[in-house]
mmCIF file of C-alpha atoms in Angstrom:
data_model
loop_
_atom_site.group_PDB
_atom_site.id
_atom_site.type_symbol
_atom_site.label_atom_id
_atom_site.label_comp_id
_atom_site.label_asym_id
_atom_site.label_seq_id
_atom_site.Cartn_x
_atom_site.Cartn_y
_atom_site.Cartn_z
ATOM 1 C CA UNK A 1 11.556 7.624 -7.775
ATOM 2 C CA UNK A 2 12.056 8.150 -11.572
ATOM 3 C CA UNK A 3 11.083 11.537 -13.142
ATOM 4 C CA UNK A 4 8.459 9.832 -15.388
ATOM 5 C CA UNK A 5 6.615 8.340 -12.416
ATOM 6 C CA UNK A 6 6.574 11.322 -10.504
ATOM 7 C CA UNK A 7 5.241 13.385 -13.493
ATOM 8 C CA UNK A 8 2.618 10.633 -14.398
ATOM 9 C CA UNK A 9 1.369 11.065 -10.799
ATOM 10 C CA UNK A 10 1.337 14.989 -10.968
ATOM 11 C CA UNK A 11 -0.795 14.530 -14.130
ATOM 12 C CA UNK A 12 -3.115 12.156 -12.405
ATOM 13 C CA UNK A 13 -3.466 14.406 -9.366
ATOM 14 C CA UNK A 14 -4.429 17.446 -11.760
ATOM 15 C CA UNK A 15 -6.971 15.484 -13.806
ATOM 16 C CA UNK A 16 -8.477 14.024 -10.676
ATOM 17 C CA UNK A 17 -8.667 17.563 -8.862
ATOM 18 C CA UNK A 18 -10.237 19.120 -11.943
ATOM 19 C CA UNK A 19 -12.922 16.477 -12.083
ATOM 20 C CA UNK A 20 -13.514 16.132 -8.304
ATOM 21 C CA UNK A 21 -13.131 12.522 -8.164
ATOM 22 C CA UNK A 22 -10.634 10.036 -6.144
ATOM 23 C CA UNK A 23 -8.666 7.153 -7.161
ATOM 24 C CA UNK A 24 -7.980 3.856 -4.892
ATOM 25 C CA UNK A 25 -5.153 1.725 -5.703
ATOM 26 C CA UNK A 26 -4.647 -2.157 -5.404
ATOM 27 C CA UNK A 27 -1.117 -3.323 -6.451
ATOM 28 C CA UNK A 28 0.641 -6.548 -5.988
ATOM 29 C CA UNK A 29 3.966 -6.669 -7.685
ATOM 30 C CA UNK A 30 4.458 -3.034 -7.864
ATOM 31 C CA UNK A 31 4.369 -3.462 -4.094
ATOM 32 C CA UNK A 32 3.179 -0.085 -2.867
ATOM 33 C CA UNK A 33 5.184 1.998 -5.221
ATOM 34 C CA UNK A 34 1.997 3.315 -7.051
ATOM 35 C CA UNK A 35 0.303 4.403 -3.551
ATOM 36 C CA UNK A 36 3.793 5.916 -2.769
ATOM 37 C CA UNK A 37 4.086 7.916 -5.788
ATOM 38 C CA UNK A 38 0.598 9.281 -5.545
ATOM 39 C CA UNK A 39 1.123 10.177 -1.857
ATOM 40 C CA UNK A 40 4.346 12.003 -2.468
ATOM 41 C CA UNK A 41 2.177 14.848 -3.772
ATOM 42 C CA UNK A 42 1.229 17.306 -1.122
ATOM 43 C CA UNK A 43 -2.662 17.404 -0.904
ATOM 44 C CA UNK A 44 -3.043 14.040 -1.955
ATOM 45 C CA UNK A 45 -5.940 13.379 0.275
ATOM 46 C CA UNK A 46 -8.307 15.503 -2.013
ATOM 47 C CA UNK A 47 -8.061 13.100 -4.875
ATOM 48 C CA UNK A 48 -6.518 9.814 -3.258
ATOM 49 C CA UNK A 49 -8.776 7.405 -1.325
ATOM 50 C CA UNK A 50 -6.110 4.944 -0.187
ATOM 51 C CA UNK A 51 -4.957 1.485 -1.315
ATOM 52 C CA UNK A 52 -4.085 -1.882 -0.631
ATOM 53 C CA UNK A 53 -1.067 -4.307 -1.465
ATOM 54 C CA UNK A 54 -2.911 -7.668 -1.493
ATOM 55 C CA UNK A 55 0.286 -9.963 -1.984
ATOM 56 C CA UNK A 56 -1.482 -13.297 -1.215
ATOM 57 C CA UNK A 57 -4.849 -14.743 -2.170
ATOM 58 C CA UNK A 58 -6.029 -14.240 1.342
ATOM 59 C CA UNK A 59 -5.140 -10.598 1.083
ATOM 60 C CA UNK A 60 -6.870 -10.016 -2.250
ATOM 61 C CA UNK A 61 -9.952 -11.409 -0.461
ATOM 62 C CA UNK A 62 -9.657 -9.631 2.686
ATOM 63 C CA UNK A 63 -8.731 -6.307 1.238
ATOM 64 C CA UNK A 64 -10.479 -6.376 -2.321
ATOM 65 C CA UNK A 65 -13.245 -8.844 -1.721
ATOM 66 C CA UNK A 66 -12.058 -11.321 -4.523
ATOM 67 C CA UNK A 67 -13.256 -14.975 -4.386
ATOM 68 C CA UNK A 68 -10.213 -17.103 -3.417
ATOM 69 C CA UNK A 69 -11.596 -20.226 -5.675
ATOM 70 C CA UNK A 70 -11.911 -17.842 -8.617
ATOM 71 C CA UNK A 71 -8.391 -16.462 -8.129
ATOM 72 C CA UNK A 72 -7.077 -20.060 -7.840
ATOM 73 C CA UNK A 73 -8.950 -21.014 -11.164
ATOM 74 C CA UNK A 74 -7.886 -17.854 -13.126
ATOM 75 C CA UNK A 75 -4.576 -17.327 -11.506
ATOM 76 C CA UNK A 76 -3.449 -14.419 -9.246
ATOM 77 C CA UNK A 77 -1.485 -12.988 -12.187
ATOM 78 C CA UNK A 78 -4.279 -12.754 -14.680
ATOM 79 C CA UNK A 79 -6.685 -10.335 -16.430
ATOM 80 C CA UNK A 80 -9.503 -11.648 -14.374
ATOM 81 C CA UNK A 81 -7.660 -10.858 -11.093
ATOM 82 C CA UNK A 82 -6.691 -7.384 -11.994
ATOM 83 C CA UNK A 83 -10.123 -6.465 -13.156
ATOM 84 C CA UNK A 84 -11.673 -7.872 -9.904
ATOM 85 C CA UNK A 85 -9.077 -5.805 -7.862
ATOM 86 C CA UNK A 86 -9.888 -2.599 -9.533
ATOM 87 C CA UNK A 87 -13.584 -3.105 -9.044
ATOM 88 C CA UNK A 88 -13.212 -4.495 -5.460
ATOM 89 C CA UNK A 89 -11.021 -1.492 -4.121
ATOM 90 C CA UNK A 90 -12.958 1.100 -5.871
ATOM 91 C CA UNK A 91 -16.000 -0.179 -4.276
ATOM 92 C CA UNK A 92 -14.478 -0.689 -0.876
ATOM 93 C CA UNK A 93 -13.082 2.613 -0.458
ATOM 94 C CA UNK A 94 -16.111 4.374 -2.278
ATOM 95 C CA UNK A 95 -13.642 6.009 -4.962
ATOM 96 C CA UNK A 96 -14.532 7.259 -8.322
ATOM 97 C CA UNK A 97 -11.675 5.317 -9.863
ATOM 98 C CA UNK A 98 -10.191 1.947 -9.040
ATOM 99 C CA UNK A 99 -6.847 0.987 -10.417
ATOM 100 C CA UNK A 100 -5.135 -2.444 -10.014
ATOM 101 C CA UNK A 101 -1.908 -4.214 -11.206
ATOM 102 C CA UNK A 102 -0.905 -7.989 -10.675
ATOM 103 C CA UNK A 103 2.107 -9.373 -12.002
ATOM 104 C CA UNK A 104 5.708 -10.795 -11.521
ATOM 105 C CA UNK A 105 8.295 -8.218 -10.608
ATOM 106 C CA UNK A 106 11.221 -10.884 -10.607
ATOM 107 C CA UNK A 107 13.938 -11.573 -10.684
ATOM 108 C CA UNK A 108 12.458 -15.219 -10.723
ATOM 109 C CA UNK A 109 9.568 -16.152 -12.907
ATOM 110 C CA UNK A 110 6.121 -17.042 -11.069
ATOM 111 C CA UNK A 111 6.150 -19.917 -8.884
ATOM 112 C CA UNK A 112 2.808 -21.198 -9.503
ATOM 113 C CA UNK A 113 2.374 -20.191 -13.209
ATOM 114 C CA UNK A 114 4.413 -20.249 -16.406
ATOM 115 C CA UNK A 115 4.534 -16.560 -16.523
ATOM 116 C CA UNK A 116 8.093 -15.010 -16.550
ATOM 117 C CA UNK A 117 9.198 -11.863 -14.866
ATOM 118 C CA UNK A 118 8.162 -8.461 -16.212
ATOM 119 C CA UNK A 119 4.687 -9.634 -16.875
ATOM 120 C CA UNK A 120 1.691 -7.746 -15.376
ATOM 121 C CA UNK A 121 -1.820 -7.153 -15.806
ATOM 122 C CA UNK A 122 -3.379 -3.676 -15.423
ATOM 123 C CA UNK A 123 -6.962 -2.827 -14.861
ATOM 124 C CA UNK A 124 -8.862 0.449 -14.484
ATOM 125 C CA UNK A 125 -12.599 0.637 -13.254
ATOM 126 C CA UNK A 126 -14.706 3.564 -13.114
ATOM 127 C CA UNK A 127 -17.895 5.268 -13.952
ATOM 128 C CA UNK A 128 -18.719 8.323 -15.960
ATOM 129 C CA UNK A 129 -22.291 9.689 -15.979
ATOM 130 C CA UNK A 130 -23.786 6.455 -14.635
ATOM 131 C CA UNK A 131 -21.998 4.370 -17.529
ATOM 132 C CA UNK A 132 -19.284 1.954 -16.264
ATOM 133 C CA UNK A 133 -15.863 2.490 -18.014
ATOM 134 C CA UNK A 134 -13.305 -0.027 -17.687
ATOM 135 C CA UNK A 135 -10.160 -0.697 -19.408
ATOM 136 C CA UNK A 136 -7.282 -3.452 -19.162
ATOM 137 C CA UNK A 137 -3.841 -4.167 -20.447
ATOM 138 C CA UNK A 138 -1.187 -6.805 -20.385
ATOM 139 C CA UNK A 139 2.293 -5.677 -20.508
ATOM 140 C CA UNK A 140 5.649 -7.589 -20.763
ATOM 141 C CA UNK A 141 8.856 -5.701 -20.121
ATOM 142 C CA UNK A 142 11.093 -8.408 -21.024
ATOM 143 C CA UNK A 143 13.267 -7.643 -18.089
ATOM 144 C CA UNK A 144 13.931 -9.432 -14.772
ATOM 145 C CA UNK A 145 15.366 -6.455 -12.835
ATOM 146 C CA UNK A 146 12.982 -6.256 -9.879
ATOM 147 C CA UNK A 147 13.119 -2.527 -9.258
ATOM 148 C CA UNK A 148 12.970 -1.481 -12.967
ATOM 149 C CA UNK A 149 9.979 -3.750 -13.344
ATOM 150 C CA UNK A 150 8.180 -2.095 -10.220
ATOM 151 C CA UNK A 151 8.743 1.339 -11.759
ATOM 152 C CA UNK A 152 7.494 0.146 -15.273
ATOM 153 C CA UNK A 153 4.409 -1.228 -13.890
ATOM 154 C CA UNK A 154 3.533 1.550 -11.679
ATOM 155 C CA UNK A 155 4.143 4.021 -14.639
ATOM 156 C CA UNK A 156 2.174 1.949 -16.948
ATOM 157 C CA UNK A 157 -0.791 1.714 -14.449
ATOM 158 C CA UNK A 158 -0.917 5.476 -14.087
ATOM 159 C CA UNK A 159 -0.785 5.814 -17.846
ATOM 160 C CA UNK A 160 -3.783 3.546 -18.129
ATOM 161 C CA UNK A 161 -5.827 5.562 -15.877
ATOM 162 C CA UNK A 162 -4.836 8.675 -17.707
ATOM 163 C CA UNK A 163 -5.766 7.179 -21.088
ATOM 164 C CA UNK A 164 -8.941 5.998 -19.687
ATOM 165 C CA UNK A 165 -10.044 9.257 -18.111
ATOM 166 C CA UNK A 166 -9.112 11.133 -21.477
ATOM 167 C CA UNK A 167 -11.146 8.508 -23.510
ATOM 168 C CA UNK A 168 -14.189 8.657 -21.161
ATOM 169 C CA UNK A 169 -14.439 12.401 -21.549
ATOM 170 C CA UNK B 1 15.170 5.037 -1.239
ATOM 171 C CA UNK B 2 17.412 5.984 1.463
ATOM 172 C CA UNK B 3 20.176 3.466 2.419
ATOM 173 C CA UNK B 4 18.997 3.449 5.841
ATOM 174 C CA UNK B 5 15.413 2.445 5.066
ATOM 175 C CA UNK B 6 16.663 -0.216 2.600
ATOM 176 C CA UNK B 7 18.970 -1.788 5.215
ATOM 177 C CA UNK B 8 16.185 -1.589 7.860
ATOM 178 C CA UNK B 9 13.854 -3.789 5.497
ATOM 179 C CA UNK B 10 16.833 -6.099 4.918
ATOM 180 C CA UNK B 11 17.100 -6.676 8.774
ATOM 181 C CA UNK B 12 13.421 -7.211 8.994
ATOM 182 C CA UNK B 13 13.502 -9.843 5.897
ATOM 183 C CA UNK B 14 16.386 -11.681 7.480
ATOM 184 C CA UNK B 15 14.700 -11.804 11.116
ATOM 185 C CA UNK B 16 11.252 -12.842 9.858
ATOM 186 C CA UNK B 17 12.700 -15.534 7.532
ATOM 187 C CA UNK B 18 14.773 -16.869 10.416
ATOM 188 C CA UNK B 19 11.455 -16.936 12.499
ATOM 189 C CA UNK B 20 9.269 -18.373 9.790
ATOM 190 C CA UNK B 21 6.745 -15.316 10.172
ATOM 191 C CA UNK B 22 5.152 -12.939 8.027
ATOM 192 C CA UNK B 23 4.337 -9.157 8.655
ATOM 193 C CA UNK B 24 1.405 -7.158 7.237
ATOM 194 C CA UNK B 25 1.653 -3.406 7.133
ATOM 195 C CA UNK B 26 -1.079 -0.658 7.413
ATOM 196 C CA UNK B 27 0.312 2.915 6.719
ATOM 197 C CA UNK B 28 -1.359 6.328 6.215
ATOM 198 C CA UNK B 29 0.975 8.973 5.992
ATOM 199 C CA UNK B 30 4.100 6.975 4.998
ATOM 200 C CA UNK B 31 1.810 6.472 2.090
ATOM 201 C CA UNK B 32 2.939 3.222 0.649
ATOM 202 C CA UNK B 33 6.650 3.557 1.242
ATOM 203 C CA UNK B 34 6.727 0.781 4.013
ATOM 204 C CA UNK B 35 5.123 -1.810 1.775
ATOM 205 C CA UNK B 36 7.421 -0.388 -1.074
ATOM 206 C CA UNK B 37 10.675 -0.614 0.804
ATOM 207 C CA UNK B 38 9.795 -4.306 1.904
ATOM 208 C CA UNK B 39 8.774 -5.375 -1.535
ATOM 209 C CA UNK B 40 11.964 -4.095 -3.178
ATOM 210 C CA UNK B 41 13.518 -7.287 -1.584
ATOM 211 C CA UNK B 42 13.623 -10.226 -3.879
ATOM 212 C CA UNK B 43 11.650 -13.225 -2.248
ATOM 213 C CA UNK B 44 9.529 -10.947 -0.136
ATOM 214 C CA UNK B 45 6.361 -13.047 -0.475
ATOM 215 C CA UNK B 46 8.116 -15.648 1.941
ATOM 216 C CA UNK B 47 7.745 -13.101 4.935
ATOM 217 C CA UNK B 48 5.458 -10.316 3.731
ATOM 218 C CA UNK B 49 1.834 -10.695 3.718
ATOM 219 C CA UNK B 50 0.646 -7.619 2.006
ATOM 220 C CA UNK B 51 -0.884 -4.225 3.227
ATOM 221 C CA UNK B 52 -2.936 -1.313 3.052
ATOM 222 C CA UNK B 53 -2.919 2.366 2.760
ATOM 223 C CA UNK B 54 -5.953 3.284 4.618
ATOM 224 C CA UNK B 55 -6.085 6.985 4.070
ATOM 225 C CA UNK B 56 -9.539 7.796 4.862
ATOM 226 C CA UNK B 57 -11.771 6.774 7.787
ATOM 227 C CA UNK B 58 -13.807 4.765 5.288
ATOM 228 C CA UNK B 59 -10.578 2.945 4.318
ATOM 229 C CA UNK B 60 -9.575 2.333 7.743
ATOM 230 C CA UNK B 61 -12.866 0.629 8.482
ATOM 231 C CA UNK B 62 -12.838 -1.262 5.087
ATOM 232 C CA UNK B 63 -9.402 -2.365 5.050
ATOM 233 C CA UNK B 64 -8.466 -2.841 8.591
ATOM 234 C CA UNK B 65 -11.739 -3.346 10.355
ATOM 235 C CA UNK B 66 -11.704 -0.208 12.264
ATOM 236 C CA UNK B 67 -14.876 1.446 14.018
ATOM 237 C CA UNK B 68 -15.635 4.599 12.266
ATOM 238 C CA UNK B 69 -17.078 6.360 15.300
ATOM 239 C CA UNK B 70 -14.209 5.222 17.548
ATOM 240 C CA UNK B 71 -11.753 6.706 14.992
ATOM 241 C CA UNK B 72 -13.828 9.868 15.036
ATOM 242 C CA UNK B 73 -13.696 10.027 18.815
ATOM 243 C CA UNK B 74 -9.999 9.157 19.177
ATOM 244 C CA UNK B 75 -8.594 11.061 16.201
ATOM 245 C CA UNK B 76 -7.350 9.359 12.882
ATOM 246 C CA UNK B 77 -3.937 10.492 14.047
ATOM 247 C CA UNK B 78 -3.728 8.683 17.449
ATOM 248 C CA UNK B 79 -2.295 5.831 19.328
ATOM 249 C CA UNK B 80 -5.602 4.316 19.355
ATOM 250 C CA UNK B 81 -5.874 4.307 15.682
ATOM 251 C CA UNK B 82 -2.352 2.964 15.134
ATOM 252 C CA UNK B 83 -2.772 -0.015 17.564
ATOM 253 C CA UNK B 84 -6.178 -0.889 15.881
ATOM 254 C CA UNK B 85 -4.837 -0.547 12.296
ATOM 255 C CA UNK B 86 -1.682 -2.977 13.586
ATOM 256 C CA UNK B 87 -4.179 -5.295 15.022
ATOM 257 C CA UNK B 88 -6.570 -5.044 12.145
ATOM 258 C CA UNK B 89 -4.258 -5.720 9.210
ATOM 259 C CA UNK B 90 -2.434 -8.648 11.239
ATOM 260 C CA UNK B 91 -5.696 -10.335 11.687
ATOM 261 C CA UNK B 92 -7.209 -9.595 8.222
ATOM 262 C CA UNK B 93 -4.102 -10.995 6.427
ATOM 263 C CA UNK B 94 -3.363 -13.770 8.874
ATOM 264 C CA UNK B 95 0.105 -12.614 9.500
ATOM 265 C CA UNK B 96 2.329 -12.995 12.582
ATOM 266 C CA UNK B 97 3.114 -9.501 12.942
ATOM 267 C CA UNK B 98 1.002 -6.463 12.076
ATOM 268 C CA UNK B 99 2.749 -2.960 11.989
ATOM 269 C CA UNK B 100 0.949 0.422 11.490
ATOM 270 C CA UNK B 101 1.454 4.046 11.186
ATOM 271 C CA UNK B 102 -0.858 7.031 11.188
ATOM 272 C CA UNK B 103 0.480 10.739 11.151
ATOM 273 C CA UNK B 104 0.792 13.920 9.373
ATOM 274 C CA UNK B 105 3.593 13.958 6.680
ATOM 275 C CA UNK B 106 3.088 17.734 5.885
ATOM 276 C CA UNK B 107 3.812 20.170 4.642
ATOM 277 C CA UNK B 108 0.312 21.440 6.185
ATOM 278 C CA UNK B 109 -0.594 20.578 9.793
ATOM 279 C CA UNK B 110 -3.452 18.242 10.144
ATOM 280 C CA UNK B 111 -6.715 19.900 8.954
ATOM 281 C CA UNK B 112 -9.065 18.198 11.660
ATOM 282 C CA UNK B 113 -6.733 17.955 14.612
ATOM 283 C CA UNK B 114 -4.260 20.475 16.208
ATOM 284 C CA UNK B 115 -1.118 18.121 15.353
ATOM 285 C CA UNK B 116 1.580 19.602 13.302
ATOM 286 C CA UNK B 117 3.333 18.106 10.400
ATOM 287 C CA UNK B 118 6.061 15.575 11.502
ATOM 288 C CA UNK B 119 3.923 13.806 14.086
ATOM 289 C CA UNK B 120 3.075 10.018 13.745
ATOM 290 C CA UNK B 121 1.816 7.286 15.805
ATOM 291 C CA UNK B 122 3.445 3.712 15.314
ATOM 292 C CA UNK B 123 2.193 0.452 16.513
ATOM 293 C CA UNK B 124 3.213 -3.128 16.416
ATOM 294 C CA UNK B 125 0.908 -6.175 17.127
ATOM 295 C CA UNK B 126 2.179 -9.660 17.263
ATOM 296 C CA UNK B 127 2.145 -13.069 19.224
ATOM 297 C CA UNK B 128 5.139 -14.964 20.622
ATOM 298 C CA UNK B 129 4.203 -18.292 22.163
ATOM 299 C CA UNK B 130 0.579 -17.676 22.652
ATOM 300 C CA UNK B 131 1.209 -14.326 24.416
ATOM 301 C CA UNK B 132 0.258 -10.965 22.820
ATOM 302 C CA UNK B 133 3.340 -8.873 22.133
ATOM 303 C CA UNK B 134 2.398 -5.202 21.413
ATOM 304 C CA UNK B 135 4.470 -1.834 21.223
ATOM 305 C CA UNK B 136 3.618 1.678 20.332
ATOM 306 C CA UNK B 137 5.434 4.815 19.890
ATOM 307 C CA UNK B 138 4.826 8.424 19.197
ATOM 308 C CA UNK B 139 7.372 10.463 17.048
ATOM 309 C CA UNK B 140 7.731 14.035 16.198
ATOM 310 C CA UNK B 141 10.499 15.001 13.548
ATOM 311 C CA UNK B 142 9.819 18.685 13.942
ATOM 312 C CA UNK B 143 10.225 18.812 10.057
ATOM 313 C CA UNK B 144 7.456 19.838 7.479
ATOM 314 C CA UNK B 145 9.187 18.345 4.722
ATOM 315 C CA UNK B 146 6.644 15.701 3.331
ATOM 316 C CA UNK B 147 9.144 13.499 1.476
ATOM 317 C CA UNK B 148 11.566 13.420 4.563
ATOM 318 C CA UNK B 149 8.694 12.690 7.042
ATOM 319 C CA UNK B 150 7.636 9.842 4.815
ATOM 320 C CA UNK B 151 11.084 8.196 5.024
ATOM 321 C CA UNK B 152 11.505 8.981 8.718
ATOM 322 C CA UNK B 153 8.127 7.492 9.638
ATOM 323 C CA UNK B 154 8.730 4.371 7.514
ATOM 324 C CA UNK B 155 12.154 3.810 9.080
ATOM 325 C CA UNK B 156 10.912 4.346 12.547
ATOM 326 C CA UNK B 157 8.203 1.715 11.977
ATOM 327 C CA UNK B 158 10.649 -0.882 10.759
ATOM 328 C CA UNK B 159 12.877 -0.015 13.592
ATOM 329 C CA UNK B 160 10.021 -0.444 16.158
ATOM 330 C CA UNK B 161 9.206 -3.905 14.549
ATOM 331 C CA UNK B 162 12.949 -4.969 14.999
ATOM 332 C CA UNK B 163 12.924 -3.701 18.611
ATOM 333 C CA UNK B 164 9.841 -5.471 19.515
ATOM 334 C CA UNK B 165 10.864 -8.845 18.091
ATOM 335 C CA UNK B 166 14.360 -8.537 19.675
ATOM 336 C CA UNK B 167 12.688 -7.830 23.108
ATOM 337 C CA UNK B 168 10.056 -10.762 22.693
ATOM 338 C CA UNK B 169 12.861 -13.181 22.041
#
């Protein structure tokens, strides 16, 4: 695991522990790496609620509660799907924060969409003092290296969570 | 990632591709590493259906359909829970094979059970020509190194799947 992903995971752990909150993770093209990075930290059960890797539309419906018809209409790699995955995994696991990623790790481009490898959509869903706090981001690494993209997507998602917590106060 | 885990994942990919089957994964103390190892392989969507990391009892119920009262009675780290996770993730994702792991990566022993770090329960659930094929195993690494245990648990689960497929014919 890259040093930066490990250090981002440690910062997430510190922030969530200090706030007494947990995070739940739904990731597709990062493929389990976000969950893996978070659970590498001893004591993760204090601030990590669990996660899902809903690779297919069936899995997005079964694990995160997405509407398969809406996913088909919006695209499985889309801001809509990332947002609904974040909201869905948060609600299902009863966590303070839900974070989600859906993209194309490569090396091939998406089969059912014109999107190239290296593109992903990220979303964070949470609540601070009764107010919904959500943030989204699209990134494009420009790379088709599968492992490098998985690392970049995972790091970007943890970075977006940290930013969102920081901004929410 | 260790070479052995990577090479086990490649053998799983080859076997499933040849059989035209997919696998779904539920893991707790391996923490996402099994999903991550499988999705490191390009083209994994052809034989990998997705997975879950149901860290809490709430997550085991929400993502794999387990009965929280039964989990409490049998223990979250038990053969029962591993078996139900394998059956549950297989059914929810509509995959040919479901594989599951629930254990204690460490470095601390389980808080709510007398089990030491390094213990895990593994389960495989599938069907071959209309006949249920299931296999279970308990392992104890004797180690309290969290990262080494995650790797050992992940490798043992992929090994158990390969053995089960081999024996089922």
